[in-house]
Tab-separated table of C-alpha atoms in Angstrom:
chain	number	residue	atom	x	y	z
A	1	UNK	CA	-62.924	72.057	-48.317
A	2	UNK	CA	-60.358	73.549	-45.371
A	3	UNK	CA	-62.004	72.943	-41.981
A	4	UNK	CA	-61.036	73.136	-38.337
A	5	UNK	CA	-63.136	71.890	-35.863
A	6	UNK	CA	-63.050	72.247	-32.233
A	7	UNK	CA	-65.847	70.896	-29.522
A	8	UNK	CA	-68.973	72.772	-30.778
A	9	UNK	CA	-70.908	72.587	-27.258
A	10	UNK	CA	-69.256	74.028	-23.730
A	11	UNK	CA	-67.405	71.510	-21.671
A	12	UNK	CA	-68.390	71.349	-17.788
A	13	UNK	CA	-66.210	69.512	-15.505
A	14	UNK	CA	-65.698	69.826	-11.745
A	15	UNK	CA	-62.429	71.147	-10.503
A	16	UNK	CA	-59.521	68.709	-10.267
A	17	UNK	CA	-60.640	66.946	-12.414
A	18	UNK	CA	-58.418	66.996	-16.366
A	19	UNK	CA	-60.007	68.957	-19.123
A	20	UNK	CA	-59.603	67.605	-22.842
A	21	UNK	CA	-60.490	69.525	-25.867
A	22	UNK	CA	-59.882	68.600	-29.090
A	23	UNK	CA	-59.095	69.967	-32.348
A	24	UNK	CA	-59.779	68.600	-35.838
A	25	UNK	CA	-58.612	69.535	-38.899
A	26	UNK	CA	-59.045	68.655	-42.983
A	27	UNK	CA	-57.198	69.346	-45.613
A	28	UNK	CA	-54.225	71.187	-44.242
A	29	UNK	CA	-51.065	70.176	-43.604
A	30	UNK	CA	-50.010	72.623	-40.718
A	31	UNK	CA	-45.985	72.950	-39.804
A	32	UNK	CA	-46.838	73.591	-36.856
A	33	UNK	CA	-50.328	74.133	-34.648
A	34	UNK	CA	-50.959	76.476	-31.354
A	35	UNK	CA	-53.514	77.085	-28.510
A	36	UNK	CA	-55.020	80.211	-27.282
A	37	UNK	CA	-56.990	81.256	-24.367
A	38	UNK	CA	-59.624	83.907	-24.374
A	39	UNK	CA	-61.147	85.713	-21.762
A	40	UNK	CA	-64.611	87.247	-22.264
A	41	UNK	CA	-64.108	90.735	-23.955
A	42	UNK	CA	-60.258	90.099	-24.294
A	43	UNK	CA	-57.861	89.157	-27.306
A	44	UNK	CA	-56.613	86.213	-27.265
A	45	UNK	CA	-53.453	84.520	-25.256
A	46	UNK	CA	-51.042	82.232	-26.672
A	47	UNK	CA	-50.631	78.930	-24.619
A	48	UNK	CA	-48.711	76.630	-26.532
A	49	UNK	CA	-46.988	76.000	-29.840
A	50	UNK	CA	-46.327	72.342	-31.030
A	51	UNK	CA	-44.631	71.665	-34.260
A	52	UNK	CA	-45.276	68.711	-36.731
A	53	UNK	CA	-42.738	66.669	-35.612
A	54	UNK	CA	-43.665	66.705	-31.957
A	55	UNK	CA	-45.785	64.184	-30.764
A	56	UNK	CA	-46.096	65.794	-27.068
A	57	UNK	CA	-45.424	69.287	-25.726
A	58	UNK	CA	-46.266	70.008	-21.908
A	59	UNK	CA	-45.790	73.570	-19.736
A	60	UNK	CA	-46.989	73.540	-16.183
A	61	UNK	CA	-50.569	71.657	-15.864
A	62	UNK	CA	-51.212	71.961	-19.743
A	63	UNK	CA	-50.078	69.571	-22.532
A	64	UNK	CA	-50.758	69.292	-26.084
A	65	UNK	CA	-50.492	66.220	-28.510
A	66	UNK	CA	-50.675	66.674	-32.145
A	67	UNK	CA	-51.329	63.351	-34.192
A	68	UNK	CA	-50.696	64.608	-37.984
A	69	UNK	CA	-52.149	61.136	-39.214
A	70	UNK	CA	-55.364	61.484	-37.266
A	71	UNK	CA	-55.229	65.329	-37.931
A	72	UNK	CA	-56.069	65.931	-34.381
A	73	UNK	CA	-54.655	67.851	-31.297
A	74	UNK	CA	-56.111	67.553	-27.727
A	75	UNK	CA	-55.115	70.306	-25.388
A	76	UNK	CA	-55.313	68.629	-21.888
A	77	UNK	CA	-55.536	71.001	-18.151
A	78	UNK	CA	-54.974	68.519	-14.903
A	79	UNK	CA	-56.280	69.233	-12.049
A	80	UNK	CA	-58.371	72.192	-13.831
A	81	UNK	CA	-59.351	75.550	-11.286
A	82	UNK	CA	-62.359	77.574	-11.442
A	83	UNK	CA	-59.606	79.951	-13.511
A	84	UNK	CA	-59.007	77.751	-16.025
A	85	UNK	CA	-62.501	78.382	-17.253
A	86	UNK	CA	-62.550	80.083	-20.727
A	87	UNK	CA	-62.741	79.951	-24.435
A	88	UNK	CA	-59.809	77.907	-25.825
A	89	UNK	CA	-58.921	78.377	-29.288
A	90	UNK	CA	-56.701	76.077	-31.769
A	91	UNK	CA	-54.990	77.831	-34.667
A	92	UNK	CA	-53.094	75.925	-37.602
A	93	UNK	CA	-50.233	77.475	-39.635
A	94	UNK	CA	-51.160	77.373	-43.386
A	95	UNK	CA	-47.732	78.410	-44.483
A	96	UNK	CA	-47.144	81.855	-45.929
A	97	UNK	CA	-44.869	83.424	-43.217
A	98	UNK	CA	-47.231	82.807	-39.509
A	99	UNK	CA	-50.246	82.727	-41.226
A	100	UNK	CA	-53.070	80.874	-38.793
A	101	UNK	CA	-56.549	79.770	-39.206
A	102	UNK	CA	-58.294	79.737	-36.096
A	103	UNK	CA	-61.011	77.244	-34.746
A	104	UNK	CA	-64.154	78.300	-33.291
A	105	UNK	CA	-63.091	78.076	-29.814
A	106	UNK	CA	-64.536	75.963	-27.299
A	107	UNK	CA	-65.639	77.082	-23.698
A	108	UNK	CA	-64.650	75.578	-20.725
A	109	UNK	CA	-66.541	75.832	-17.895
A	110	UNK	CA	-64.672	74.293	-14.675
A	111	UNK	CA	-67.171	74.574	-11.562
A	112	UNK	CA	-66.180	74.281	-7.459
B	1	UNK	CA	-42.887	95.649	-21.739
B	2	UNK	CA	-46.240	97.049	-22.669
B	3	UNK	CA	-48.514	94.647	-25.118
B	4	UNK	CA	-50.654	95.430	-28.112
B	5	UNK	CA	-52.803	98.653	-27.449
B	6	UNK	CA	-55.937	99.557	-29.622
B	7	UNK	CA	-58.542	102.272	-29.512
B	8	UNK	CA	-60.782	102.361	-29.637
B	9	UNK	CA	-62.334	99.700	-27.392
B	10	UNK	CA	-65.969	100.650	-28.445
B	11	UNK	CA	-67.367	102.080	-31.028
B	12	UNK	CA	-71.350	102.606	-32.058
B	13	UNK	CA	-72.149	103.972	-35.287
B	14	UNK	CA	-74.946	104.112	-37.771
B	15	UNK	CA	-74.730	102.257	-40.809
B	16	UNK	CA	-73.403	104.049	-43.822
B	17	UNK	CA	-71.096	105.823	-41.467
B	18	UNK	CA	-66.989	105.564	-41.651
B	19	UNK	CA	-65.178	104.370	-38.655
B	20	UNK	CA	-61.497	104.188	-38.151
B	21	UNK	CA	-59.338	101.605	-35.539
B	22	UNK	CA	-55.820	102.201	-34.184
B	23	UNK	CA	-53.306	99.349	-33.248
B	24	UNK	CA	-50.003	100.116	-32.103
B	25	UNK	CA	-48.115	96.718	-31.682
B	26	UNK	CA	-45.384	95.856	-29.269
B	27	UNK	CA	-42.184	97.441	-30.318
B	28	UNK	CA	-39.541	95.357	-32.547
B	29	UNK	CA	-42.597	93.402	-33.778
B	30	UNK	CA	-42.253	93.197	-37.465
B	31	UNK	CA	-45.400	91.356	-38.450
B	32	UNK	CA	-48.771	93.062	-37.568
B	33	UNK	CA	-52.104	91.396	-38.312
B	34	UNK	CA	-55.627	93.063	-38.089
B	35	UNK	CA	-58.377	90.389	-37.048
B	36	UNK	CA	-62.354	89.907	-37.014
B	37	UNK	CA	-63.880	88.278	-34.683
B	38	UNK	CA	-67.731	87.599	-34.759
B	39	UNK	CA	-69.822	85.936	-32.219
B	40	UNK	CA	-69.186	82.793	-31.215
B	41	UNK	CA	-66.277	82.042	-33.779
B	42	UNK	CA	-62.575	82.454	-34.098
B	43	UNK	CA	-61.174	85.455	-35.197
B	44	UNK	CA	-60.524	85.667	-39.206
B	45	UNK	CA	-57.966	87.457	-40.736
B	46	UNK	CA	-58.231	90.669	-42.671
B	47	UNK	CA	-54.913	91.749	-43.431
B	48	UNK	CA	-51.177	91.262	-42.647
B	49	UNK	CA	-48.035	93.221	-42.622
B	50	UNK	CA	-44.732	93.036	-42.549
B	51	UNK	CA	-42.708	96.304	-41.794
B	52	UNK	CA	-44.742	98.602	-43.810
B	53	UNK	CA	-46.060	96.219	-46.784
B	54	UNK	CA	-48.894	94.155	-46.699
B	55	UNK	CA	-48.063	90.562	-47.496
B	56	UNK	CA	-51.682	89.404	-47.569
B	57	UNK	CA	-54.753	91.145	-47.373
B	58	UNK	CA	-56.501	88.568	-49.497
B	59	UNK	CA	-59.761	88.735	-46.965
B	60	UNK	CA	-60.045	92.218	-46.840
B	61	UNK	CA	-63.226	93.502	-48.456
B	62	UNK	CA	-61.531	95.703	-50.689
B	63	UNK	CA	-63.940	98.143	-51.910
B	64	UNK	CA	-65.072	99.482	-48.303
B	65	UNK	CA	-62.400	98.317	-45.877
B	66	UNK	CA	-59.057	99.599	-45.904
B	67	UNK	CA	-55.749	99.672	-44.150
B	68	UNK	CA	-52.279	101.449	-43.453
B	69	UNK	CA	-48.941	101.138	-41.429
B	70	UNK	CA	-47.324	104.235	-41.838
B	71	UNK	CA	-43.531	104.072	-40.780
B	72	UNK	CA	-43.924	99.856	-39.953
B	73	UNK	CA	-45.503	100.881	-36.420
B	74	UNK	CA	-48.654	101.486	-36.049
B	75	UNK	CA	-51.832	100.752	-37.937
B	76	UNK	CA	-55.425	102.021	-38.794
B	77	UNK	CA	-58.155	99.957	-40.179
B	78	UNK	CA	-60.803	101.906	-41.890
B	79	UNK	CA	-64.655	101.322	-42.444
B	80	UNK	CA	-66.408	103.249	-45.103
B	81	UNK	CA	-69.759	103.172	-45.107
B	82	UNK	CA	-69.726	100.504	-42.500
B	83	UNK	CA	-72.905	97.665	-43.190
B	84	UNK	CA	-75.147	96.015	-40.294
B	85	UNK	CA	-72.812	92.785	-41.140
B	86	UNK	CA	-69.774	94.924	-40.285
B	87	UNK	CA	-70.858	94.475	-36.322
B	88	UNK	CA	-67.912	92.241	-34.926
B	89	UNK	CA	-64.748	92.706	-32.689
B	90	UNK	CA	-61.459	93.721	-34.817
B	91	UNK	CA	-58.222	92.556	-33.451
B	92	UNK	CA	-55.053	93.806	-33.685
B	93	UNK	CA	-52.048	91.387	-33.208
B	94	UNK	CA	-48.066	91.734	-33.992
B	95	UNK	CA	-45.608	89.388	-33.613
B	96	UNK	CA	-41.852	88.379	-34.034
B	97	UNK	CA	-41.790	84.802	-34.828
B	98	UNK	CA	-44.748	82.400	-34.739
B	99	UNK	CA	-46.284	83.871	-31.867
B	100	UNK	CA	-48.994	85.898	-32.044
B	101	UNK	CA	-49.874	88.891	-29.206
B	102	UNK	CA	-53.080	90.200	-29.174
B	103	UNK	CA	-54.254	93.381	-28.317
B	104	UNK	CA	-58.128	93.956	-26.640
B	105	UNK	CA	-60.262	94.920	-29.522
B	106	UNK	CA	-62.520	96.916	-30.657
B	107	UNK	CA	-66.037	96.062	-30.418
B	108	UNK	CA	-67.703	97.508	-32.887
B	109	UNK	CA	-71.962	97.832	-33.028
B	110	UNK	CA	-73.332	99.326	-36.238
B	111	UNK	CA	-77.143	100.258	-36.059
């Protein structure tokens, strides 16, 4: 069966340091994959968009990697900020004109 | 430019009762998409458009949920009667290309 998995439990880390979240995914074969942000009684923000063929994609202190063999993608914050703390969400394109499938989310939790 | 507004952004309602949700998306945005989102999960879509047709409402619980985009602009999602299990947050989203812009939701409590 179709699954996307993302870090069930929260992730704590203190600020500074780099946050990693990852995103699996089974039997799909996305074109292209994208992270979201979501703040506590608030849709969802797009973050980043990285297609099949890109191995990297980076924008300010965020970068994605998406490894189509391993059918993962880690979402990486350096030097993470009380701010950054969240619920992150991966999506996957499953083809028929932007259609996604969204993850769970994961929460981030970056403390002072 | 002003992004994706719903209303409302509560609702309470006792079951069996009908309840109605209003998206208007950003403007030029073809593609609108109306969204569930339960507790602790991602949100799951119900239904999308393009322009005024709906391209795939293939999770939509047909036979009490239904939907409309009058004119390609803005949409209403319709409950009726709404079920316990109907209690979620319903997002609204439109976008252009592949990016998706959501609105806040409507948080939705049926007693």
């Amino acid at each position: 069966s179709q699954k996307i998995e993302q870090n069930s439990e929260a992730l704590n880390i203190q600020e500074g340091k780099t946050a990693t979240l990852t995103c699996n995914y089974t039997n799909y074969s996305p074109a292209y994959l994208q992270w979201y942000r979501q703040d506590p009684g608030r849709g969802p923000v797009f973050l980043l968009l990285i297609r099949e063929n890109e191995k990297e994609k980076r924008k300010e202190r965020l970068k994605v990697t998406f490894d189509t063999t391993l059918k993962q993608s880690l979402f990486h914050i350096t030097a993470s900020q009380p701010a950054d703390s969240a619920t992150y969400l991966c999506a996957l394109d499953v083809g028929y004109g932007n259609k996604l499938v969204f993850g769970a989310g994961t929460i981030l939790r970056v403390k002072s | 430019e002003a992004g994706v507004v719903q209303s409302p952004r509560y609702k309470i309602i006792e079951k069996k009762q009908p309840v109605a949700f209003w998206c208007n998306p950003i403007s030029g945005h073809n593609t609108l998409y109306w969204y569930r989102q339960n507790l602790g999960q991602g949100p799951e879509l119900l239904i999308r458009y393009e322009n005024e047709e709906a391209v795939d409402d293939s999770q939509l619980p047909k036979d009490r949920f239904s939907a409309e985009r009058l004119k390609g602009v803005d949409s209403t999602l319709k409950i009726q009667p709404a079920e316990l299990g109907d209690s979620a947050v319903y997002l609204c989203a439109s976008s252009l290309e592949e990016t998706q812009y959501f609105g806040p939701g409507t948080r939705l409590l049926v007693l």
